[in-house]
Short mmCIF file of C-alpha atoms in Angstrom, two decimals:
data_model
loop_
_atom_site.label_atom_id
_atom_site.label_comp_id
_atom_site.label_asym_id
_atom_site.label_seq_id
_atom_site.Cartn_x
_atom_site.Cartn_y
_atom_site.Cartn_z
CA UNK A 21 22.57 -5.78 18.38
CA UNK A 22 21.20 -8.90 16.67
CA UNK A 23 17.57 -9.89 16.36
CA UNK A 24 15.54 -12.58 14.69
CA UNK A 25 14.01 -11.19 11.53
CA UNK A 26 10.22 -11.63 11.28
CA UNK A 27 7.95 -11.48 8.25
CA UNK A 28 5.34 -8.70 8.40
CA UNK A 29 1.93 -8.64 6.72
CA UNK A 30 -0.61 -5.86 6.33
CA UNK A 31 -3.99 -5.71 4.61
CA UNK A 32 -4.76 -2.98 2.08
CA UNK A 33 -8.50 -2.43 2.44
CA UNK A 34 -10.27 -1.28 -0.71
CA UNK A 35 -13.92 -2.19 -0.40
CA UNK A 36 -14.27 -3.43 -3.99
CA UNK A 37 -10.86 -5.10 -4.14
CA UNK A 38 -7.62 -4.03 -5.76
CA UNK A 39 -8.01 -5.92 -9.02
CA UNK A 40 -9.58 -3.56 -11.57
CA UNK A 41 -12.51 -5.98 -11.96
CA UNK A 42 -12.68 -7.09 -8.33
CA UNK A 43 -15.91 -5.15 -7.93
CA UNK A 44 -17.53 -7.41 -10.56
CA UNK A 45 -16.58 -10.73 -8.99
CA UNK A 46 -19.72 -12.74 -8.06
CA UNK A 47 -18.67 -12.77 -4.40
CA UNK A 48 -17.86 -9.05 -4.19
CA UNK A 49 -20.05 -6.62 -2.28
CA UNK A 50 -21.15 -3.53 -4.19
CA UNK A 51 -22.00 -1.71 -0.94
CA UNK A 52 -18.85 -2.75 0.93
CA UNK A 53 -17.47 0.79 1.21
CA UNK A 54 -20.37 1.75 3.49
CA UNK A 55 -20.98 -1.56 5.24
CA UNK A 56 -19.12 -0.95 8.49
CA UNK A 57 -19.99 -4.41 9.81
CA UNK A 58 -18.26 -5.98 6.81
CA UNK A 59 -15.25 -3.68 7.22
CA UNK A 60 -15.04 -4.69 10.89
CA UNK A 61 -15.30 -8.40 10.04
CA UNK A 62 -12.61 -8.23 7.34
CA UNK A 63 -10.33 -6.42 9.83
CA UNK A 64 -11.09 -9.04 12.49
CA UNK A 65 -10.30 -11.78 9.97
CA UNK A 66 -6.89 -10.20 9.33
CA UNK A 67 -6.37 -9.98 13.08
CA UNK A 68 -7.15 -13.68 13.51
CA UNK A 69 -4.38 -14.30 10.95
CA UNK A 70 -2.06 -12.13 13.10
CA UNK A 71 -1.58 -9.40 10.49
CA UNK A 72 0.40 -6.39 11.65
CA UNK A 73 -2.14 -3.88 10.38
CA UNK A 74 -5.14 -3.03 8.24
CA UNK A 75 -4.48 -0.10 5.92
CA UNK A 76 -7.06 2.57 5.02
CA UNK A 77 -6.19 4.62 1.95
CA UNK A 78 -7.82 7.92 1.11
CA UNK A 79 -8.40 10.39 -1.70
CA UNK A 80 -9.48 13.99 -1.37
CA UNK A 81 -11.32 14.13 -4.69
CA UNK A 82 -13.84 11.98 -6.53
CA UNK A 83 -13.35 10.84 -10.11
CA UNK A 84 -16.26 9.21 -12.01
CA UNK A 85 -13.75 8.00 -14.62
CA UNK A 86 -12.80 5.31 -12.09
CA UNK A 87 -16.25 3.71 -12.17
CA UNK A 88 -15.02 0.79 -14.29
CA UNK A 89 -11.66 0.26 -12.59
CA UNK A 90 -11.98 1.20 -8.95
CA UNK A 91 -15.35 2.43 -7.70
CA UNK A 92 -14.06 2.31 -4.12
CA UNK A 93 -11.86 5.29 -5.03
CA UNK A 94 -14.88 7.34 -6.08
CA UNK A 95 -16.79 7.23 -2.81
CA UNK A 96 -15.96 5.81 0.61
CA UNK A 97 -16.04 6.61 4.31
CA UNK A 98 -13.62 9.08 5.85
CA UNK A 99 -10.70 7.00 7.23
CA UNK A 100 -10.53 8.33 10.82
CA UNK A 101 -14.19 7.45 11.36
CA UNK A 102 -13.67 4.02 9.82
CA UNK A 103 -10.57 3.49 11.96
CA UNK A 104 -12.44 4.06 15.22
CA UNK A 105 -15.04 1.47 14.18
CA UNK A 106 -12.25 -1.01 13.42
CA UNK A 107 -10.65 -0.26 16.78
CA UNK A 108 -13.94 -1.11 18.52
CA UNK A 109 -14.16 -4.50 16.76
CA UNK A 110 -10.53 -5.60 17.22
CA UNK A 111 -7.92 -5.65 19.96
CA UNK A 112 -4.45 -6.26 18.47
CA UNK A 113 -4.21 -5.38 14.79
CA UNK A 114 -2.70 -2.02 13.85
CA UNK A 115 -4.89 0.54 12.10
CA UNK A 116 -3.30 2.76 9.45
CA UNK A 117 -4.97 6.02 8.46
CA UNK A 118 -3.92 8.00 5.40
CA UNK A 119 -3.65 11.74 6.03
CA UNK A 120 -2.33 14.17 3.44
CA UNK A 121 -0.40 17.07 5.04
CA UNK A 122 -0.66 19.06 1.81
CA UNK A 123 -4.31 19.67 2.68
CA UNK A 124 -4.12 19.37 6.47
CA UNK A 125 -2.52 21.27 9.32
CA UNK A 126 -0.15 19.57 11.80
CA UNK A 127 -2.25 20.28 14.89
CA UNK A 128 -5.29 18.51 13.43
CA UNK A 129 -3.22 15.51 12.30
CA UNK A 130 -1.48 15.25 15.67
CA UNK A 131 -4.76 15.51 17.59
CA UNK A 132 -6.64 12.98 15.46
CA UNK A 133 -3.81 10.44 15.38
CA UNK A 134 -3.12 10.74 19.12
CA UNK A 135 -6.82 10.28 19.82
CA UNK A 136 -6.93 7.17 17.61
CA UNK A 137 -3.87 5.77 19.39
CA UNK A 138 -5.64 6.18 22.74
CA UNK A 139 -8.94 4.74 21.47
CA UNK A 140 -7.12 1.70 20.02
CA UNK A 141 -4.72 1.20 22.98
CA UNK A 142 -1.63 1.92 20.93
CA UNK A 143 -2.46 0.56 17.48
CA UNK A 144 -2.60 3.70 15.34
CA UNK A 145 -0.40 4.58 12.38
CA UNK A 146 -0.23 7.56 10.06
CA UNK A 147 0.32 6.96 6.34
CA UNK A 148 1.90 10.18 5.17
CA UNK A 149 1.24 10.99 1.51
CA UNK A 150 1.88 14.32 -0.15
CA UNK A 151 -0.82 13.71 -2.76
CA UNK A 152 -0.48 13.17 -6.50
CA UNK A 153 -4.12 14.03 -7.22
CA UNK A 154 -4.25 17.55 -8.66
CA UNK A 155 -8.06 17.63 -8.45
CA UNK A 156 -7.80 17.86 -4.66
CA UNK A 157 -6.59 21.46 -4.92
CA UNK A 158 -9.99 22.60 -6.16
CA UNK A 159 -11.69 21.06 -3.13
CA UNK A 160 -9.54 23.07 -0.73
CA UNK A 161 -9.72 26.57 -2.17
CA UNK A 162 -6.50 26.46 -4.16
CA UNK A 163 -5.90 27.33 -7.79
CA UNK A 164 -3.17 24.75 -8.34
CA UNK A 165 -1.74 21.58 -6.87
CA UNK A 166 1.75 22.30 -5.55
CA UNK A 167 4.76 20.79 -7.27
CA UNK A 168 6.62 17.86 -5.71
CA UNK A 169 9.38 19.95 -4.16
CA UNK A 170 7.00 22.23 -2.27
CA UNK A 171 4.78 19.34 -1.16
CA UNK A 172 7.76 17.58 0.39
CA UNK A 173 9.12 20.72 2.02
CA UNK A 174 5.67 21.26 3.55
CA UNK A 175 5.41 17.61 4.60
CA UNK A 176 8.84 17.50 6.20
CA UNK A 177 8.10 20.52 8.38
CA UNK A 178 4.62 19.14 9.14
CA UNK A 179 6.09 15.84 10.39
CA UNK A 180 8.43 17.62 12.77
CA UNK A 181 5.61 19.75 14.21
CA UNK A 182 3.35 16.69 14.59
CA UNK A 183 6.10 14.81 16.42
CA UNK A 184 6.68 17.79 18.73
CA UNK A 185 2.97 18.01 19.44
CA UNK A 186 2.78 14.30 20.33
CA UNK A 187 5.61 14.87 22.81
CA UNK A 188 4.02 18.06 24.18
CA UNK A 189 1.03 16.34 25.82
CA UNK A 190 0.91 15.03 29.37
CA UNK A 191 2.45 11.54 29.65
CA UNK A 192 1.91 8.45 31.78
CA UNK A 193 5.01 9.22 33.89
CA UNK A 194 3.43 12.41 35.15
CA UNK A 195 5.07 14.82 32.76
CA UNK A 196 3.01 18.00 32.38
CA UNK A 197 1.93 19.42 29.01
CA UNK A 198 4.57 21.65 27.43
CA UNK A 199 4.28 24.34 24.77
CA UNK A 200 5.80 23.77 21.35
CA UNK A 201 6.16 27.37 20.09
CA UNK A 202 7.14 26.32 16.59
CA UNK A 203 7.98 29.09 14.15
CA UNK A 204 8.92 27.71 10.77
CA UNK A 205 8.71 28.34 7.04
CA UNK A 206 5.12 27.12 6.72
CA UNK A 207 3.74 26.69 10.23
CA UNK A 208 3.42 28.65 13.46
CA UNK A 209 2.11 26.42 16.24
CA UNK A 210 2.12 27.17 19.97
CA UNK A 211 0.76 23.96 21.52
CA UNK A 212 0.70 22.03 23.71
CA UNK A 213 -1.52 19.34 22.22
CA UNK A 214 -4.81 18.96 24.09
CA UNK A 215 -4.52 15.14 23.94
CA UNK A 216 -2.18 13.22 26.22
CA UNK A 217 0.97 11.70 24.72
CA UNK A 218 -0.01 8.67 22.59
CA UNK A 219 0.39 5.22 24.20
CA UNK A 220 3.03 4.47 21.55
CA UNK A 221 4.80 7.73 22.36
CA UNK A 222 5.18 8.46 18.68
CA UNK A 223 2.43 7.06 16.46
CA UNK A 224 3.88 4.66 13.85
CA UNK A 225 4.65 6.46 10.57
CA UNK A 226 4.18 5.02 7.07
CA UNK A 227 5.47 6.51 3.82
CA UNK A 228 5.54 5.46 0.16
CA UNK A 229 7.20 6.72 -2.98
CA UNK A 230 10.07 6.23 -5.40
CA UNK A 231 11.40 9.78 -5.89
CA UNK A 232 14.66 10.79 -4.20
CA UNK A 233 12.79 13.12 -1.82
CA UNK A 234 10.33 10.38 -0.89
CA UNK A 235 13.08 7.82 -0.30
CA UNK A 236 14.99 10.22 1.93
CA UNK A 237 11.89 11.17 3.92
CA UNK A 238 10.99 7.51 4.40
CA UNK A 239 14.51 6.50 5.44
CA UNK A 240 14.77 9.36 7.94
CA UNK A 241 11.26 9.37 9.41
CA UNK A 242 9.16 6.31 8.50
CA UNK A 243 8.77 3.11 10.47
CA UNK A 244 7.30 1.35 7.42
CA UNK A 245 8.11 2.19 3.79
CA UNK A 246 5.81 0.93 1.05
CA UNK A 247 7.91 -0.15 -1.91
CA UNK A 248 6.24 0.88 -5.16
CA UNK A 249 5.90 -1.48 -8.13
CA UNK A 250 9.13 -2.30 -9.97
CA UNK A 251 9.36 -4.18 -13.30
CA UNK A 252 12.02 -6.68 -12.17
CA UNK A 253 13.14 -8.44 -9.01
CA UNK A 254 16.60 -6.91 -9.41
CA UNK A 255 15.13 -3.39 -9.29
CA UNK A 256 13.10 -4.34 -6.22
CA UNK A 257 16.28 -5.46 -4.50
CA UNK A 258 18.01 -2.23 -5.52
CA UNK A 259 15.14 -0.20 -4.01
CA UNK A 260 15.26 -2.26 -0.80
CA UNK A 261 19.05 -1.85 -0.48
CA UNK A 262 18.83 1.89 -1.19
CA UNK A 263 16.24 2.52 1.54
CA UNK A 264 18.21 0.42 4.04
CA UNK A 265 21.44 2.27 3.19
CA UNK A 266 19.75 5.66 3.56
CA UNK A 267 18.20 4.56 6.87
CA UNK A 268 21.61 3.38 8.09
CA UNK A 269 23.01 6.87 7.48
CA UNK A 270 20.38 8.12 9.91
CA UNK A 271 21.15 5.34 12.41
CA UNK A 272 17.83 3.62 11.64
CA UNK A 273 18.63 0.56 9.48
CA UNK A 274 16.93 -1.87 11.89
CA UNK A 275 13.99 0.48 12.47
CA UNK A 276 12.63 0.70 8.91
CA UNK A 277 10.39 -2.09 7.59
CA UNK A 278 10.03 -2.25 3.79
CA UNK A 279 6.78 -3.72 2.47
CA UNK A 280 5.92 -4.00 -1.24
CA UNK A 281 2.30 -4.45 -2.29
CA UNK A 282 1.29 -7.99 -3.24
CA UNK A 283 -1.89 -9.22 -4.94
CA UNK A 284 -2.15 -12.98 -4.29
CA UNK A 285 -4.54 -14.92 -6.54
CA UNK A 286 -4.58 -18.16 -4.57
CA UNK A 287 -6.62 -21.36 -4.66
CA UNK A 288 -6.08 -24.96 -3.49
CA UNK A 289 -4.57 -25.91 -6.87
CA UNK A 290 -2.59 -24.07 -9.53
CA UNK A 291 -5.28 -24.75 -12.11
CA UNK A 292 -7.97 -23.25 -9.89
CA UNK A 293 -5.84 -20.18 -9.19
CA UNK A 294 -5.22 -19.57 -12.91
CA UNK A 295 -8.93 -20.03 -13.59
CA UNK A 296 -9.71 -17.41 -10.92
CA UNK A 297 -7.18 -15.02 -12.45
CA UNK A 298 -8.71 -15.55 -15.89
CA UNK A 299 -12.21 -15.01 -14.48
CA UNK A 300 -11.22 -11.68 -12.96
CA UNK A 301 -9.62 -10.56 -16.23
CA UNK A 302 -12.69 -11.62 -18.19
CA UNK A 303 -14.73 -9.20 -16.09
CA UNK A 304 -12.55 -6.19 -16.95
CA UNK A 305 -14.21 -3.32 -18.79
CA UNK A 306 -12.11 -2.56 -21.88
CA UNK A 307 -11.39 0.93 -23.15
CA UNK A 308 -12.57 2.17 -26.57
CA UNK A 309 -10.23 1.33 -29.42
CA UNK A 310 -10.23 4.87 -30.81
CA UNK A 311 -8.07 6.04 -27.86
CA UNK A 312 -4.81 4.08 -28.27
CA UNK A 313 -1.94 4.61 -25.85
CA UNK A 314 -3.55 7.41 -23.88
CA UNK A 315 -2.53 7.52 -20.25
CA UNK A 316 -5.28 7.34 -17.66
CA UNK A 317 -5.46 7.50 -13.89
CA UNK A 318 -5.77 4.10 -12.28
CA UNK A 319 -7.22 4.14 -8.81
CA UNK A 320 -5.52 7.39 -7.90
CA UNK A 321 -2.14 5.64 -7.78
CA UNK A 322 0.13 5.79 -10.82
CA UNK A 323 -0.85 5.76 -14.45
CA UNK A 324 -1.24 3.08 -17.05
CA UNK A 325 -2.00 2.62 -20.72
CA UNK A 326 -5.57 2.04 -21.74
CA UNK A 327 -6.79 -1.55 -21.82
CA UNK A 328 -7.45 -2.26 -25.49
CA UNK A 329 -5.85 -3.84 -28.57
CA UNK A 330 -4.58 -0.49 -29.87
CA UNK A 331 -2.59 0.22 -26.71
CA UNK A 332 -1.39 -3.39 -26.48
CA UNK A 333 -0.16 -3.24 -30.05
CA UNK A 334 1.81 -0.10 -29.30
CA UNK A 335 3.32 -1.54 -26.10
CA UNK A 336 4.23 -4.92 -27.61
CA UNK A 337 5.34 -3.40 -30.91
CA UNK A 338 3.15 -5.57 -33.14
CA UNK A 339 -0.10 -5.04 -35.06
CA UNK A 340 -3.07 -6.48 -33.13
CA UNK A 341 -5.84 -4.70 -35.04
CA UNK A 342 -9.15 -6.56 -35.13
CA UNK A 343 -7.93 -9.63 -33.22
CA UNK A 344 -10.27 -11.92 -31.29
CA UNK A 345 -9.32 -11.64 -27.61
CA UNK A 346 -9.96 -15.34 -27.02
CA UNK A 347 -7.77 -16.46 -29.91
CA UNK A 348 -4.22 -17.73 -29.47
CA UNK A 349 -1.49 -15.42 -30.78
CA UNK A 350 0.64 -16.94 -33.56
CA UNK A 351 4.20 -17.74 -32.50
CA UNK A 352 5.61 -15.57 -35.31
CA UNK A 353 3.71 -12.54 -33.97
CA UNK A 354 5.06 -13.09 -30.47
CA UNK A 355 8.57 -13.54 -31.84
CA UNK A 356 8.39 -10.00 -33.26
CA UNK A 357 7.51 -8.17 -30.01
CA UNK A 358 9.65 -5.38 -28.57
CA UNK A 359 12.17 -5.87 -25.75
CA UNK A 360 9.64 -4.56 -23.24
CA UNK A 361 7.03 -6.78 -24.88
CA UNK A 362 9.25 -9.82 -24.35
CA UNK A 363 9.48 -8.99 -20.64
CA UNK A 364 5.70 -8.73 -20.50
CA UNK A 365 5.33 -12.09 -22.26
CA UNK A 366 7.40 -13.67 -19.51
CA UNK A 367 5.06 -12.09 -16.95
CA UNK A 368 2.02 -13.47 -18.78
CA UNK A 369 3.54 -16.96 -18.65
CA UNK A 370 4.33 -16.57 -14.95
CA UNK A 371 0.74 -15.61 -14.18
CA UNK A 372 -1.23 -17.81 -16.59
CA UNK A 373 1.21 -20.68 -17.32
CA UNK A 374 0.41 -20.06 -21.00
CA UNK A 375 3.42 -19.93 -23.31
CA UNK A 376 4.46 -18.84 -26.78
CA UNK A 377 4.39 -22.32 -28.30
CA UNK A 378 1.91 -24.31 -26.23
CA UNK A 379 0.37 -26.61 -25.33
CA UNK A 380 -1.57 -23.73 -23.73
CA UNK A 381 -0.82 -20.67 -25.82
CA UNK A 382 -0.84 -16.96 -24.96
CA UNK A 383 -4.01 -15.23 -26.17
CA UNK A 384 -4.67 -11.75 -27.52
CA UNK A 385 -6.64 -11.09 -24.34
CA UNK A 386 -3.51 -11.84 -22.31
CA UNK A 387 -1.66 -9.13 -24.25
CA UNK A 388 -4.42 -6.60 -23.57
CA UNK A 389 -4.55 -7.38 -19.85
CA UNK A 390 -0.76 -7.15 -19.54
CA UNK A 391 -0.66 -3.65 -21.02
CA UNK A 392 -1.69 -1.34 -18.13
CA UNK A 393 0.69 -0.82 -15.22
CA UNK A 394 -0.27 -2.78 -12.13
CA UNK A 395 -0.71 -1.31 -8.66
CA UNK A 396 1.21 -4.16 -7.04
CA UNK A 397 3.05 -7.36 -7.84
CA UNK A 398 0.64 -10.22 -8.61
CA UNK A 399 1.29 -13.88 -7.84
CA UNK A 400 -1.03 -16.66 -9.04
CA UNK A 401 -0.84 -20.16 -7.63
CA UNK A 402 -1.54 -22.69 -4.94
CA UNK A 403 -0.57 -22.01 -1.29
CA UNK A 404 2.92 -23.50 -1.69
CA UNK A 405 3.64 -21.45 -4.81
CA UNK A 406 2.48 -18.20 -3.21
CA UNK A 407 4.46 -18.94 -0.04
CA UNK A 408 7.53 -19.75 -2.16
CA UNK A 409 7.39 -16.31 -3.77
CA UNK A 410 6.95 -14.58 -0.40
CA UNK A 411 9.85 -16.53 1.09
CA UNK A 412 12.10 -15.80 -1.90
CA UNK A 413 11.59 -12.04 -1.60
CA UNK A 414 11.84 -12.08 2.20
CA UNK A 415 15.05 -14.09 2.32
CA UNK A 416 16.51 -12.62 -0.87
CA UNK A 417 16.76 -8.96 0.16
CA UNK A 418 13.68 -7.61 -1.60
CA UNK A 419 11.14 -7.21 1.24
CA UNK A 420 10.58 -7.43 4.98
CA UNK A 421 7.02 -8.54 4.32
CA UNK A 422 4.07 -7.45 2.22
CA UNK A 423 1.02 -5.22 2.18
CA UNK A 424 -1.57 -7.68 0.86
CA UNK A 425 -3.85 -6.28 -1.85
CA UNK A 426 -6.93 -8.56 -1.99
CA UNK A 427 -8.24 -8.82 -5.55
CA UNK A 428 -11.83 -8.82 -4.29
CA UNK A 429 -13.47 -8.53 -0.87
CA UNK A 430 -14.03 -10.48 1.26
CA UNK A 431 -13.22 -13.74 -0.59
CA UNK A 432 -9.59 -13.00 -1.44
CA UNK A 433 -8.89 -12.10 2.21
CA UNK A 434 -10.36 -15.43 3.31
CA UNK A 435 -8.36 -17.54 0.86
CA UNK A 436 -5.06 -15.88 1.75
CA UNK A 437 -5.55 -16.09 5.50
CA UNK A 438 -6.84 -19.68 5.40
CA UNK A 439 -4.48 -21.10 2.75
CA UNK A 440 -1.24 -19.12 2.70
CA UNK A 441 -0.79 -17.90 6.28
CA UNK A 442 -0.78 -21.44 7.75
CA UNK A 443 1.89 -22.43 5.21
CA UNK A 444 4.04 -19.43 6.16
CA UNK A 445 3.62 -20.38 9.81
CA UNK A 446 4.55 -24.02 9.07
CA UNK A 447 7.78 -22.79 7.47
CA UNK A 448 8.62 -20.74 10.56
CA UNK A 449 8.46 -17.47 8.64
CA UNK A 450 5.41 -15.97 10.30
CA UNK A 451 4.12 -15.56 13.85
CA UNK A 452 1.43 -17.80 15.31
CA UNK A 453 0.46 -15.16 17.86
CA UNK A 454 1.14 -11.53 18.56
CA UNK A 455 4.10 -10.72 20.80
CA UNK A 456 2.48 -7.62 22.27
CA UNK A 457 -0.56 -5.37 22.17
CA UNK A 458 0.62 -2.34 20.18
CA UNK A 459 1.64 -1.84 16.58
CA UNK A 460 5.11 -0.92 17.81
CA UNK A 461 5.23 -4.29 19.55
CA UNK A 462 4.39 -6.04 16.27
CA UNK A 463 7.20 -4.18 14.52
CA UNK A 464 9.73 -4.71 17.32
CA UNK A 465 10.00 -0.97 17.97
CA UNK A 466 10.33 0.48 21.49
CA UNK A 467 8.35 3.48 22.74
CA UNK A 468 10.68 6.41 22.04
CA UNK A 469 11.62 8.76 24.88
CA UNK A 470 10.13 12.24 25.07
CA UNK A 471 12.26 14.58 23.01
CA UNK A 472 13.44 18.06 23.81
CA UNK A 473 10.96 20.50 22.30
CA UNK A 474 11.88 23.74 20.49
CA UNK A 475 10.44 25.71 23.43
CA UNK A 476 12.88 24.08 25.86
CA UNK A 477 16.58 24.90 26.28
CA UNK A 478 18.81 22.00 25.28
CA UNK A 479 20.78 20.37 28.09
CA UNK A 480 24.49 21.07 28.26
#
């Protein structure tokens, strides 16, 4: 079976933006996490640009330490409630809700997701995460956060029970509700689900992660896999090929869409885009110098070195003590950086167009801002340059599309949809209209048939 490959785009919605200083941008909204009208308008804007979905992350613990890097991760609306409001304000865009099975039961997940799929007329998706935030355990009556192996064992059984429950409800063809009677290692669930079978049959499933267990779960079960950050394009291609190969072993190679995160800093000209990137970095809150190299949580996703000269010096392998952040770094200092530092210098040049030997030279501030790990790949440029990068990854075996991480909200959403999307459409890479009403339609996935449930004898 052959099909025409189509670029896919989603919108990662963090109310204060995904750049660590996005919340400080002059056009950002400090109250965006609780302004449902703004959330609805941003979602509608993505829908007008024909995005596949808007993505709602979630955390099950608050962390005041994130106040200077990601206040949206400290306090925000519960995602199912937000999703229903988005469904009421839109008609085509998919709506992705993060639900952590480590701290949920399969019946509740199945019921909530099926209800959202009905409310949205077939646009719901479940982002399955097993949870890397140990603090969540203390909010759910547990003494410890389970290790990775147990979380994935729990999640894998949970997914199977949820899928059975979705197929246990009454369906549009007149099929009556059927019991599940699941008896497993972690769950005992009778069913049937008290919500009719979702319009999509099986709600679209998202998964992210780089571990072997995560890759295998995504290849076997997920419709969309989020590709985590990788330091080089070659490693991104290796990840893409690995997921596709694993999916092929399960007979699903053409059913799994792989989307890395992408933070586009875009403006009408390259110079304006670099100036915007520099403005955002100038608004970053730096960490105290007396804590060099210490690892800190960043937005609940991954870890990164502290943002200061001490940590930068350790990462680049040179002494930066007492330097003026605005000053240019001497060429001899840059020539002495470590191998990893040299890779980071190339990234600085890619993003800022500043180089080792001028005429615009790399600054000490550039070294500091390049030290922490990033949540997603960042591209800085005019619409053609951003579209070039997207096309290169799409056609070069690194991505089937991207989950767009707006640096600040709502301005970065507006610039991408108004400047880059039309260029992608002009190149014939991206749709000018939706081809259907459901998220499965957007992804080119059929409604799966009702499966045989554990409570039923298998035919033959």
